[in-house]
PDB file of C-alpha atoms and ligand atoms in Angstrom:
ATOM      1  CA  UNK A   1      -5.055  16.458   5.507  1.00  0.00           C
ATOM      2  CA  UNK A   2      -3.666  13.451   3.606  1.00  0.00           C
ATOM      3  CA  UNK A   3      -0.732  14.027   1.382  1.00  0.00           C
ATOM      4  CA  UNK A   4      -1.233  12.071  -2.009  1.00  0.00           C
ATOM      5  CA  UNK A   5       1.265  12.816  -4.593  1.00  0.00           C
ATOM      6  CA  UNK A   6       1.627  10.390  -7.445  1.00  0.00           C
ATOM      7  CA  UNK A   7       3.549  12.011 -10.967  1.00  0.00           C
ATOM      8  CA  UNK A   8       1.416  10.256 -13.875  1.00  0.00           C
ATOM      9  CA  UNK A   9       4.882   9.507 -15.947  1.00  0.00           C
ATOM     10  CA  UNK A  10       5.228   7.413 -12.991  1.00  0.00           C
ATOM     11  CA  UNK A  11       2.763   4.901 -13.627  1.00  0.00           C
ATOM     12  CA  UNK A  12       4.390   2.420 -15.793  1.00  0.00           C
ATOM     13  CA  UNK A  13       7.476   2.203 -14.405  1.00  0.00           C
ATOM     14  CA  UNK A  14       8.002  -0.988 -12.125  1.00  0.00           C
ATOM     15  CA  UNK A  15       7.630  -3.077 -16.024  1.00  0.00           C
ATOM     16  CA  UNK A  16      10.362  -1.111 -17.432  1.00  0.00           C
ATOM     17  CA  UNK A  17      12.337  -1.208 -14.986  1.00  0.00           C
ATOM     18  CA  UNK A  18      11.543  -4.841 -14.501  1.00  0.00           C
ATOM     19  CA  UNK A  19      13.078  -4.894 -17.595  1.00  0.00           C
ATOM     20  CA  UNK A  20      16.254  -3.035 -17.102  1.00  0.00           C
ATOM     21  CA  UNK A  21      16.950  -5.466 -13.539  1.00  0.00           C
ATOM     22  CA  UNK A  22      17.175  -8.324 -16.836  1.00  0.00           C
ATOM     23  CA  UNK A  23      20.289  -6.322 -17.836  1.00  0.00           C
ATOM     24  CA  UNK A  24      21.843  -5.036 -14.713  1.00  0.00           C
ATOM     25  CA  UNK A  25      24.702  -6.219 -12.669  1.00  0.00           C
ATOM     26  CA  UNK A  26      24.064  -4.085  -9.849  1.00  0.00           C
ATOM     27  CA  UNK A  27      21.449  -2.274  -8.297  1.00  0.00           C
ATOM     28  CA  UNK A  28      22.338   1.274  -6.715  1.00  0.00           C
ATOM     29  CA  UNK A  29      19.507   2.381  -4.478  1.00  0.00           C
ATOM     30  CA  UNK A  30      19.904   5.762  -3.447  1.00  0.00           C
ATOM     31  CA  UNK A  31      17.556   6.609  -0.127  1.00  0.00           C
ATOM     32  CA  UNK A  32      17.685   9.898   2.161  1.00  0.00           C
ATOM     33  CA  UNK A  33      19.679   9.000   4.899  1.00  0.00           C
ATOM     34  CA  UNK A  34      17.327  10.500   6.616  1.00  0.00           C
ATOM     35  CA  UNK A  35      14.195   8.299   6.362  1.00  0.00           C
ATOM     36  CA  UNK A  36      16.181   5.528   4.617  1.00  0.00           C
ATOM     37  CA  UNK A  37      12.086   3.301   5.266  1.00  0.00           C
ATOM     38  CA  UNK A  38      10.063   5.772   3.204  1.00  0.00           C
ATOM     39  CA  UNK A  39      12.538   7.136   0.589  1.00  0.00           C
ATOM     40  CA  UNK A  40      12.851   3.352  -0.368  1.00  0.00           C
ATOM     41  CA  UNK A  41      10.373   1.769  -2.932  1.00  0.00           C
ATOM     42  CA  UNK A  42       9.145  -1.494  -1.793  1.00  0.00           C
ATOM     43  CA  UNK A  43       8.496  -3.231  -5.179  1.00  0.00           C
ATOM     44  CA  UNK A  44      12.275  -2.844  -5.708  1.00  0.00           C
ATOM     45  CA  UNK A  45      12.847  -5.522  -3.727  1.00  0.00           C
ATOM     46  CA  UNK A  46      10.725  -7.708  -5.622  1.00  0.00           C
ATOM     47  CA  UNK A  47      11.750  -6.638  -8.648  1.00  0.00           C
ATOM     48  CA  UNK A  48      15.827  -7.171  -8.157  1.00  0.00           C
ATOM     49  CA  UNK A  49      15.676 -10.829  -9.266  1.00  0.00           C
ATOM     50  CA  UNK A  50      18.249 -11.485  -6.262  1.00  0.00           C
ATOM     51  CA  UNK A  51      20.579  -9.074  -8.098  1.00  0.00           C
ATOM     52  CA  UNK A  52      22.876  -7.495  -5.987  1.00  0.00           C
ATOM     53  CA  UNK A  53      21.964  -4.387  -4.309  1.00  0.00           C
ATOM     54  CA  UNK A  54      23.743  -1.350  -3.116  1.00  0.00           C
ATOM     55  CA  UNK A  55      21.709   1.211  -0.623  1.00  0.00           C
ATOM     56  CA  UNK A  56      23.311   4.480  -1.425  1.00  0.00           C
ATOM     57  CA  UNK A  57      22.814   6.293   2.581  1.00  0.00           C
ATOM     58  CA  UNK A  58      22.935  10.308   0.852  1.00  0.00           C
ATOM     59  CA  UNK A  59      22.701  13.311   2.539  1.00  0.00           C
ATOM     60  CA  UNK A  60      24.286  11.508   5.113  1.00  0.00           C
ATOM     61  CA  UNK A  61      26.019  15.251   6.197  1.00  0.00           C
ATOM     62  CA  UNK A  62      22.102  15.990   7.190  1.00  0.00           C
ATOM     63  CA  UNK A  63      21.174  12.780   9.141  1.00  0.00           C
ATOM     64  CA  UNK A  64      22.370  12.101  12.701  1.00  0.00           C
ATOM     65  CA  UNK A  65      24.872   9.543  12.624  1.00  0.00           C
ATOM     66  CA  UNK A  66      23.870   7.640  15.074  1.00  0.00           C
ATOM     67  CA  UNK A  67      20.864   6.413  13.327  1.00  0.00           C
ATOM     68  CA  UNK A  68      23.209   5.720   9.733  1.00  0.00           C
ATOM     69  CA  UNK A  69      25.076   3.658  11.634  1.00  0.00           C
ATOM     70  CA  UNK A  70      21.775   1.612  12.650  1.00  0.00           C
ATOM     71  CA  UNK A  71      20.316   1.888   9.597  1.00  0.00           C
ATOM     72  CA  UNK A  72      23.755   0.469   8.422  1.00  0.00           C
ATOM     73  CA  UNK A  73      23.659  -2.732  10.142  1.00  0.00           C
ATOM     74  CA  UNK A  74      19.742  -3.067   9.894  1.00  0.00           C
ATOM     75  CA  UNK A  75      20.427  -3.198   5.799  1.00  0.00           C
ATOM     76  CA  UNK A  76      23.267  -5.843   6.185  1.00  0.00           C
ATOM     77  CA  UNK A  77      21.147  -8.604   7.624  1.00  0.00           C
ATOM     78  CA  UNK A  78      19.454  -8.420   4.185  1.00  0.00           C
ATOM     79  CA  UNK A  79      20.903 -11.118   2.051  1.00  0.00           C
ATOM     80  CA  UNK A  80      22.298  -9.552  -1.187  1.00  0.00           C
ATOM     81  CA  UNK A  81      22.146  -5.326   0.522  1.00  0.00           C
ATOM     82  CA  UNK A  82      24.931  -3.382   1.356  1.00  0.00           C
ATOM     83  CA  UNK A  83      24.575  -0.183   2.655  1.00  0.00           C
ATOM     84  CA  UNK A  84      26.788   2.614   1.964  1.00  0.00           C
ATOM     85  CA  UNK A  85      26.354   6.668   3.759  1.00  0.00           C
ATOM     86  CA  UNK A  86      27.601   8.864   1.936  1.00  0.00           C
ATOM     87  CA  UNK A  87      27.022  12.739   0.425  1.00  0.00           C
ATOM     88  CA  UNK A  88      26.584  12.799  -3.387  1.00  0.00           C
ATOM     89  CA  UNK A  89      28.496  16.178  -2.896  1.00  0.00           C
ATOM     90  CA  UNK A  90      31.791  14.634  -1.795  1.00  0.00           C
ATOM     91  CA  UNK A  91      33.879  12.818  -4.949  1.00  0.00           C
ATOM     92  CA  UNK A  92      35.635  11.191  -2.030  1.00  0.00           C
ATOM     93  CA  UNK A  93      33.154   9.766  -0.780  1.00  0.00           C
ATOM     94  CA  UNK A  94      31.384   8.641  -3.628  1.00  0.00           C
ATOM     95  CA  UNK A  95      34.789   6.858  -4.844  1.00  0.00           C
ATOM     96  CA  UNK A  96      33.707   4.084  -2.206  1.00  0.00           C
ATOM     97  CA  UNK A  97      30.318   3.248  -4.364  1.00  0.00           C
ATOM     98  CA  UNK A  98      32.444   2.515  -7.396  1.00  0.00           C
ATOM     99  CA  UNK A  99      34.380   0.358  -4.744  1.00  0.00           C
ATOM    100  CA  UNK A 100      32.056  -1.450  -3.867  1.00  0.00           C
ATOM    101  CA  UNK A 101      30.558  -2.341  -7.367  1.00  0.00           C
ATOM    102  CA  UNK A 102      33.828  -3.895  -8.312  1.00  0.00           C
ATOM    103  CA  UNK A 103      33.439  -6.016  -5.152  1.00  0.00           C
ATOM    104  CA  UNK A 104      30.124  -6.882  -5.820  1.00  0.00           C
ATOM    105  CA  UNK A 105      31.041  -8.003  -9.239  1.00  0.00           C
ATOM    106  CA  UNK A 106      34.515  -9.593  -9.386  1.00  0.00           C
ATOM    107  CA  UNK A 107      33.943 -10.691 -12.942  1.00  0.00           C
ATOM    108  CA  UNK A 108      33.424  -7.629 -14.309  1.00  0.00           C
ATOM    109  CA  UNK A 109      34.673  -3.946 -13.866  1.00  0.00           C
ATOM    110  CA  UNK A 110      37.227  -2.716 -16.578  1.00  0.00           C
ATOM    111  CA  UNK A 111      36.963  -0.720 -19.127  1.00  0.00           C
ATOM    112  CA  UNK A 112      36.315  -3.321 -22.128  1.00  0.00           C
ATOM    113  CA  UNK A 113      33.841  -5.596 -19.937  1.00  0.00           C
ATOM    114  CA  UNK A 114      32.434  -2.947 -17.504  1.00  0.00           C
ATOM    115  CA  UNK A 115      29.991  -3.662 -14.290  1.00  0.00           C
ATOM    116  CA  UNK A 116      26.391  -2.173 -15.609  1.00  0.00           C
ATOM    117  CA  UNK A 117      24.737  -0.386 -12.632  1.00  0.00           C
ATOM    118  CA  UNK A 118      21.401   0.405 -12.684  1.00  0.00           C
ATOM    119  CA  UNK A 119      21.203   4.258 -10.900  1.00  0.00           C
ATOM    120  CA  UNK A 120      17.170   4.609  -8.614  1.00  0.00           C
ATOM    121  CA  UNK A 121      15.492   6.035  -6.033  1.00  0.00           C
ATOM    122  CA  UNK A 122      12.443   8.141  -6.134  1.00  0.00           C
ATOM    123  CA  UNK A 123      12.957  12.380  -6.741  1.00  0.00           C
ATOM    124  CA  UNK A 124      14.576  14.498  -5.033  1.00  0.00           C
ATOM    125  CA  UNK A 125      17.197  12.245  -2.742  1.00  0.00           C
ATOM    126  CA  UNK A 126      20.072  13.227  -4.912  1.00  0.00           C
ATOM    127  CA  UNK A 127      20.287  10.188  -7.908  1.00  0.00           C
ATOM    128  CA  UNK A 128      21.563  13.485  -9.944  1.00  0.00           C
ATOM    129  CA  UNK A 129      23.988  14.834  -8.111  1.00  0.00           C
ATOM    130  CA  UNK A 130      25.563  11.427  -7.719  1.00  0.00           C
ATOM    131  CA  UNK A 131      25.367  10.798 -10.971  1.00  0.00           C
ATOM    132  CA  UNK A 132      27.090  14.221 -11.664  1.00  0.00           C
ATOM    133  CA  UNK A 133      29.925  13.495  -8.779  1.00  0.00           C
ATOM    134  CA  UNK A 134      30.030   9.943 -10.629  1.00  0.00           C
ATOM    135  CA  UNK A 135      30.418  11.313 -13.947  1.00  0.00           C
ATOM    136  CA  UNK A 136      32.426  13.903 -13.978  1.00  0.00           C
ATOM    137  CA  UNK A 137      33.939  15.240 -16.640  1.00  0.00           C
ATOM    138  CA  UNK A 138      34.612  11.396 -18.309  1.00  0.00           C
ATOM    139  CA  UNK A 139      30.744  11.401 -18.745  1.00  0.00           C
ATOM    140  CA  UNK A 140      29.446   9.903 -22.311  1.00  0.00           C
ATOM    141  CA  UNK A 141      26.132   9.417 -22.814  1.00  0.00           C
ATOM    142  CA  UNK A 142      25.590   6.894 -25.127  1.00  0.00           C
ATOM    143  CA  UNK A 143      22.288   7.925 -25.851  1.00  0.00           C
ATOM    144  CA  UNK A 144      18.686   7.147 -25.488  1.00  0.00           C
ATOM    145  CA  UNK A 145      17.351   3.776 -26.047  1.00  0.00           C
ATOM    146  CA  UNK A 146      14.031   3.881 -27.634  1.00  0.00           C
ATOM    147  CA  UNK A 147      12.242   0.621 -26.172  1.00  0.00           C
ATOM    148  CA  UNK A 148      12.339   2.552 -23.349  1.00  0.00           C
ATOM    149  CA  UNK A 149       9.849   5.131 -22.148  1.00  0.00           C
ATOM    150  CA  UNK A 150      11.186   5.967 -19.448  1.00  0.00           C
ATOM    151  CA  UNK A 151      14.057   7.081 -21.204  1.00  0.00           C
ATOM    152  CA  UNK A 152      16.661   5.406 -19.529  1.00  0.00           C
ATOM    153  CA  UNK A 153      19.883   7.286 -20.328  1.00  0.00           C
ATOM    154  CA  UNK A 154      23.379   5.015 -20.684  1.00  0.00           C
ATOM    155  CA  UNK A 155      26.357   6.804 -18.890  1.00  0.00           C
ATOM    156  CA  UNK A 156      30.268   5.138 -19.711  1.00  0.00           C
ATOM    157  CA  UNK A 157      32.119   6.448 -16.748  1.00  0.00           C
ATOM    158  CA  UNK A 158      34.842   4.822 -18.742  1.00  0.00           C
ATOM    159  CA  UNK A 159      35.852   3.038 -15.299  1.00  0.00           C
ATOM    160  CA  UNK A 160      34.787  -0.252 -15.708  1.00  0.00           C
ATOM    161  CA  UNK A 161      31.816   1.392 -14.495  1.00  0.00           C
ATOM    162  CA  UNK A 162      28.540   1.828 -16.952  1.00  0.00           C
ATOM    163  CA  UNK A 163      25.812   3.211 -15.902  1.00  0.00           C
ATOM    164  CA  UNK A 164      22.262   2.460 -16.536  1.00  0.00           C
ATOM    165  CA  UNK A 165      20.075   6.186 -15.288  1.00  0.00           C
ATOM    166  CA  UNK A 166      16.943   5.829 -14.470  1.00  0.00           C
ATOM    167  CA  UNK A 167      14.905   9.035 -13.477  1.00  0.00           C
ATOM    168  CA  UNK A 168      12.012   9.726 -11.949  1.00  0.00           C
ATOM    169  CA  UNK A 169      11.411   5.818 -12.160  1.00  0.00           C
ATOM    170  CA  UNK A 170      10.219   4.793  -8.473  1.00  0.00           C
ATOM    171  CA  UNK A 171       7.834   6.561  -6.434  1.00  0.00           C
ATOM    172  CA  UNK A 172       7.135   6.415  -3.052  1.00  0.00           C
ATOM    173  CA  UNK A 173       4.524   5.066  -1.275  1.00  0.00           C
ATOM    174  CA  UNK A 174       1.564   6.964   0.244  1.00  0.00           C
ATOM    175  CA  UNK A 175      -0.544   4.792   1.217  1.00  0.00           C
ATOM    176  CA  UNK A 176       1.802   4.778   4.651  1.00  0.00           C
ATOM    177  CA  UNK A 177       0.510   9.077   5.966  1.00  0.00           C
ATOM    178  CA  UNK A 178       3.212   8.616   8.421  1.00  0.00           C
ATOM    179  CA  UNK A 179       5.542   8.307   5.596  1.00  0.00           C
ATOM    180  CA  UNK A 180       4.486  11.032   2.824  1.00  0.00           C
ATOM    181  CA  UNK A 181       4.418  13.530   5.567  1.00  0.00           C
ATOM    182  CA  UNK A 182       8.286  11.960   6.777  1.00  0.00           C
ATOM    183  CA  UNK A 183       8.618  12.544   3.040  1.00  0.00           C
ATOM    184  CA  UNK A 184       7.281  16.053   2.657  1.00  0.00           C
ATOM    185  CA  UNK A 185       9.285  17.826   5.856  1.00  0.00           C
ATOM    186  CA  UNK A 186      12.360  16.307   4.145  1.00  0.00           C
ATOM    187  CA  UNK A 187      11.336  18.207   0.706  1.00  0.00           C
ATOM    188  CA  UNK A 188      10.876  15.477  -1.171  1.00  0.00           C
ATOM    189  CA  UNK A 189       7.130  15.833  -1.543  1.00  0.00           C
ATOM    190  CA  UNK A 190       6.528  18.833  -4.392  1.00  0.00           C
ATOM    191  CA  UNK A 191       5.596  22.479  -2.579  1.00  0.00           C
ATOM    192  CA  UNK A 192       1.511  22.065  -4.497  1.00  0.00           C
ATOM    193  CA  UNK A 193       0.763  19.044  -3.053  1.00  0.00           C
ATOM    194  CA  UNK A 194       1.341  19.490   0.641  1.00  0.00           C
ATOM    195  CA  UNK A 195       0.256  22.526   2.721  1.00  0.00           C
ATOM    196  CA  UNK A 196       3.305  23.828   5.060  1.00  0.00           C
ATOM    197  CA  UNK A 197       1.739  24.187   7.768  1.00  0.00           C
ATOM    198  CA  UNK A 198       0.280  20.967   8.646  1.00  0.00           C
ATOM    199  CA  UNK A 199       3.712  19.464   7.582  1.00  0.00           C
ATOM    200  CA  UNK A 200       4.864  21.730   9.602  1.00  0.00           C
ATOM    201  CA  UNK A 201       3.379  21.114  12.689  1.00  0.00           C
ATOM    202  CA  UNK A 202       4.087  17.600  12.043  1.00  0.00           C
ATOM    203  CA  UNK A 203       7.705  18.496  12.084  1.00  0.00           C
ATOM    204  CA  UNK A 204       7.551  20.697  15.163  1.00  0.00           C
ATOM    205  CA  UNK A 205       5.671  17.756  16.949  1.00  0.00           C
ATOM    206  CA  UNK A 206       8.559  15.737  16.224  1.00  0.00           C
ATOM    207  CA  UNK A 207      11.384  17.744  17.045  1.00  0.00           C
ATOM    208  CA  UNK A 208       9.962  18.069  20.428  1.00  0.00           C
ATOM    209  CA  UNK A 209       9.410  14.411  20.677  1.00  0.00           C
ATOM    210  CA  UNK A 210      12.827  13.271  19.064  1.00  0.00           C
ATOM    211  CA  UNK A 211      15.013  16.444  19.015  1.00  0.00           C
ATOM    212  CA  UNK A 212      13.975  18.793  22.004  1.00  0.00           C
ATOM    213  CA  UNK A 213      17.411  20.254  22.654  1.00  0.00           C
ATOM    214  CA  UNK A 214      18.058  21.445  19.501  1.00  0.00           C
ATOM    215  CA  UNK A 215      15.069  23.082  18.551  1.00  0.00           C
ATOM    216  CA  UNK A 216      15.752  24.605  22.080  1.00  0.00           C
ATOM    217  CA  UNK A 217      19.111  25.469  20.682  1.00  0.00           C
ATOM    218  CA  UNK A 218      18.436  26.739  17.418  1.00  0.00           C
ATOM    219  CA  UNK A 219      15.316  29.062  18.314  1.00  0.00           C
ATOM    220  CA  UNK A 220      16.809  30.298  21.476  1.00  0.00           C
ATOM    221  CA  UNK A 221      13.858  28.161  23.358  1.00  0.00           C
ATOM    222  CA  UNK A 222      13.621  27.834  27.464  1.00  0.00           C
ATOM    223  CA  UNK A 223      11.050  25.614  27.442  1.00  0.00           C
ATOM    224  CA  UNK A 224       8.955  23.129  24.923  1.00  0.00           C
ATOM    225  CA  UNK A 225       5.421  23.253  24.686  1.00  0.00           C
ATOM    226  CA  UNK A 226       3.679  20.280  24.036  1.00  0.00           C
ATOM    227  CA  UNK A 227       1.383  21.791  21.790  1.00  0.00           C
ATOM    228  CA  UNK A 228       2.919  21.789  17.578  1.00  0.00           C
ATOM    229  CA  UNK A 229       1.111  25.222  17.056  1.00  0.00           C
ATOM    230  CA  UNK A 230       2.714  27.245  19.643  1.00  0.00           C
ATOM    231  CA  UNK A 231       5.896  25.905  19.397  1.00  0.00           C
ATOM    232  CA  UNK A 232       5.696  27.192  15.094  1.00  0.00           C
ATOM    233  CA  UNK A 233       4.763  30.008  17.074  1.00  0.00           C
ATOM    234  CA  UNK A 234       7.798  30.678  18.892  1.00  0.00           C
ATOM    235  CA  UNK A 235       9.708  29.547  16.103  1.00  0.00           C
ATOM    236  CA  UNK A 236       8.078  32.121  14.254  1.00  0.00           C
ATOM    237  CA  UNK A 237       8.726  34.901  16.226  1.00  0.00           C
ATOM    238  CA  UNK A 238      12.463  34.055  16.699  1.00  0.00           C
ATOM    239  CA  UNK A 239      12.296  34.083  12.296  1.00  0.00           C
ATOM    240  CA  UNK A 240      10.282  37.335  12.652  1.00  0.00           C
ATOM    241  CA  UNK A 241       7.155  35.482  10.623  1.00  0.00           C
ATOM    242  CA  UNK A 242       4.673  37.997  11.866  1.00  0.00           C
ATOM    243  CA  UNK A 243       1.995  39.161  10.290  1.00  0.00           C
ATOM    244  CA  UNK A 244       0.374  42.917  10.668  1.00  0.00           C
ATOM    245  CA  UNK A 245      -0.774  43.123  14.430  1.00  0.00           C
ATOM    246  CA  UNK A 246       2.025  41.106  15.060  1.00  0.00           C
ATOM    247  CA  UNK A 247       1.026  37.864  15.476  1.00  0.00           C
ATOM    248  CA  UNK A 248       2.741  35.186  14.040  1.00  0.00           C
ATOM    249  CA  UNK A 249       1.876  34.278  10.308  1.00  0.00           C
ATOM    250  CA  UNK A 250       1.427  30.090  11.147  1.00  0.00           C
ATOM    251  CA  UNK A 251       2.528  28.960   7.078  1.00  0.00           C
ATOM    252  CA  UNK A 252       5.017  31.595   6.592  1.00  0.00           C
ATOM    253  CA  UNK A 253       6.190  30.556  10.355  1.00  0.00           C
ATOM    254  CA  UNK A 254       5.728  26.864   8.974  1.00  0.00           C
ATOM    255  CA  UNK A 255       7.561  27.175   5.598  1.00  0.00           C
ATOM    256  CA  UNK A 256      10.074  28.969   7.207  1.00  0.00           C
ATOM    257  CA  UNK A 257      10.982  26.100   9.452  1.00  0.00           C
ATOM    258  CA  UNK A 258      10.873  23.732   7.000  1.00  0.00           C
ATOM    259  CA  UNK A 259      13.074  25.223   5.125  1.00  0.00           C
ATOM    260  CA  UNK A 260      15.734  25.406   8.208  1.00  0.00           C
ATOM    261  CA  UNK A 261      15.073  21.652   9.145  1.00  0.00           C
ATOM    262  CA  UNK A 262      16.205  20.462   5.646  1.00  0.00           C
ATOM    263  CA  UNK A 263      18.965  22.850   5.305  1.00  0.00           C
ATOM    264  CA  UNK A 264      20.393  21.200   8.280  1.00  0.00           C
ATOM    265  CA  UNK A 265      20.590  24.459  10.169  1.00  0.00           C
ATOM    266  CA  UNK A 266      18.515  22.651  12.941  1.00  0.00           C
ATOM    267  CA  UNK A 267      20.910  20.247  13.045  1.00  0.00           C
ATOM    268  CA  UNK A 268      21.969  16.456  12.248  1.00  0.00           C
ATOM    269  CA  UNK A 269      18.257  15.199  12.422  1.00  0.00           C
ATOM    270  CA  UNK A 270      16.898  11.762  10.932  1.00  0.00           C
ATOM    271  CA  UNK A 271      12.992  11.065  10.474  1.00  0.00           C
ATOM    272  CA  UNK A 272      12.857   7.434  10.741  1.00  0.00           C
ATOM    273  CA  UNK A 273      15.141   4.169  12.823  1.00  0.00           C
ATOM    274  CA  UNK A 274      14.975   0.673  11.289  1.00  0.00           C
ATOM    275  CA  UNK A 275      12.945  -0.184  15.019  1.00  0.00           C
ATOM    276  CA  UNK A 276      10.534   1.905  14.570  1.00  0.00           C
ATOM    277  CA  UNK A 277       9.993   2.744  10.835  1.00  0.00           C
ATOM    278  CA  UNK A 278       7.148   1.099  10.304  1.00  0.00           C
ATOM    279  CA  UNK A 279       3.633   2.264   8.238  1.00  0.00           C
ATOM    280  CA  UNK A 280       1.316   4.264   9.589  1.00  0.00           C
ATOM    281  CA  UNK A 281      -2.331   5.327   8.154  1.00  0.00           C
ATOM    282  CA  UNK A 282      -2.431   7.302  10.785  1.00  0.00           C
ATOM    283  CA  UNK A 283       0.525   8.550  12.722  1.00  0.00           C
ATOM    284  CA  UNK A 284       0.791  12.073  10.866  1.00  0.00           C
ATOM    285  CA  UNK A 285      -2.791  12.640   9.941  1.00  0.00           C
ATOM    286  CA  UNK A 286      -3.021  16.162  11.482  1.00  0.00           C
ATOM    287  CA  UNK A 287      -5.770  18.194   9.881  1.00  0.00           C
TER     288      UNK A 287
HETATM  289  P1  LIG B 301      17.297  13.577  -7.417  1.00  0.00           P
HETATM  290  O1  LIG B 301      17.923  13.499  -8.855  1.00  0.00           O
HETATM  291  O2  LIG B 301      17.042  11.812  -7.011  1.00  0.00           O
HETATM  292  O3  LIG B 301      15.337  15.037  -8.270  1.00  0.00           O
HETATM  293  O4  LIG B 301      17.750  14.960  -7.146  1.00  0.00           O
HETATM  294  P2  LIG B 301      18.582  15.673  -7.198  1.00  0.00           P
HETATM  295  O5  LIG B 301      20.521  15.390  -7.750  1.00  0.00           O
HETATM  296  O6  LIG B 301      18.190  16.878  -8.316  1.00  0.00           O
HETATM  297  O7  LIG B 301      19.040  16.205  -5.121  1.00  0.00           O
HETATM  298  C1  LIG B 301      18.361  16.618  -4.677  1.00  0.00           C
HETATM  299  C2  LIG B 301      18.125  18.419  -3.902  1.00  0.00           C
HETATM  300  O8  LIG B 301      19.345  17.271  -2.890  1.00  0.00           O
HETATM  301  C3  LIG B 301      19.348  19.081  -4.281  1.00  0.00           C
HETATM  302  O9  LIG B 301      19.302  20.307  -3.891  1.00  0.00           O
HETATM  303  C4  LIG B 301      20.503  19.037  -4.190  1.00  0.00           C
HETATM  304  O10 LIG B 301      21.852  19.281  -3.805  1.00  0.00           O
HETATM  305  C5  LIG B 301      20.597  18.290  -2.635  1.00  0.00           C
HETATM  306  N1  LIG B 301      21.272  16.806  -2.471  1.00  0.00           N
HETATM  307  C6  LIG B 301      21.746  16.267  -3.123  1.00  0.00           C
HETATM  308  N2  LIG B 301      23.316  14.871  -2.867  1.00  0.00           N
HETATM  309  C7  LIG B 301      23.072  15.627  -1.220  1.00  0.00           C
HETATM  310  C8  LIG B 301      24.306  15.219  -0.006  1.00  0.00           C
HETATM  311  O11 LIG B 301      24.823  14.405  -0.464  1.00  0.00           O
HETATM  312  N3  LIG B 301      23.999  16.344   1.110  1.00  0.00           N
HETATM  313  C9  LIG B 301      22.551  17.651   0.618  1.00  0.00           C
HETATM  314  N4  LIG B 301      22.862  18.471   1.732  1.00  0.00           N
HETATM  315  N5  LIG B 301      22.327  17.551  -0.011  1.00  0.00           N
HETATM  316  C10 LIG B 301      22.439  17.367  -1.454  1.00  0.00           C
HETATM  317  P3  LIG B 301      18.328  21.253  -4.490  1.00  0.00           P
HETATM  318  O12 LIG B 301      18.209  22.668  -3.419  1.00  0.00           O
HETATM  319  O13 LIG B 301      16.683  20.778  -4.705  1.00  0.00           O
HETATM  320  O14 LIG B 301      19.241  22.070  -5.280  1.00  0.00           O
HETATM  321  P4  LIG B 301      20.456  23.142  -5.267  1.00  0.00           P
HETATM  322  O15 LIG B 301      20.533  24.809  -4.683  1.00  0.00           O
HETATM  323  O16 LIG B 301      21.831  22.258  -4.235  1.00  0.00           O
HETATM  324  O17 LIG B 301      21.620  22.626  -6.436  1.00  0.00           O
END
């Protein structure tokens, strides 16, 4: 099943981003550390006009630490890009971001002459959480800019950083169905755009291949089938997702499995590695 998801209000977004970037000193692109490739929007690279960009690898508490380290190394090779793994819920980690913004824009960074930082990211990567942690009680909403139809909100953090918050300005690229399925597995795609059973089967196939030991440990499985249906069945049995007659309810089992995976209950998992995160039309077309 092909995943299509393109909320209408995002369609004018890149013109508006382009306009905002003119007035920005540094771009903070929030990515999901578990899938930094698919949670980014590659248009941003075109639009950023050599402005420095910090790739925040958010939710690193859920990602495989070794893979996150590999991503940081890979991003550092691109001119003007810095990568910072953090958890947007942890103030101590978020403070590193403030430091890095000031380091990248040394001519600014005091309350009278703040660094103007634009926060972008696809839905659900943790932008609001990050902004709330950054703003804390100091949050000062300067007001909506009527010319900017996306309602970019400005927030003066009163610590030398002025944020442009751009809700929902970026969207993931769904032409890459492998990426779409990884996003769906992570929880970034609205439930009404996907079929839980298909996404659960995709996730089971991935986990068997990449993290079999975590799967066995969580669901007390001594052996893993290579057939994703059988894996979901075994997980469903373990989680008690049974229909009448004692058969596993595959839909419920897939949904429960995805909920656990997204919450980190199966372990710290990365869905993409820098060497292999290439677009594929076919990888995830489980039908
Ligand atoms: P958005 O603005 O980019 O759309 O994302 P938002 O901040 O709403 O975050 C989406 C979900 O990701 C939220 O979970 C949020 O708590 C979670 N989240 C954000 N940052 C982190 C992080 O660093 N680590 C972890 N583990 N989770 C993070 P939710 O279940 O939708 O909401 P809630 O029940 O947690 O409030």
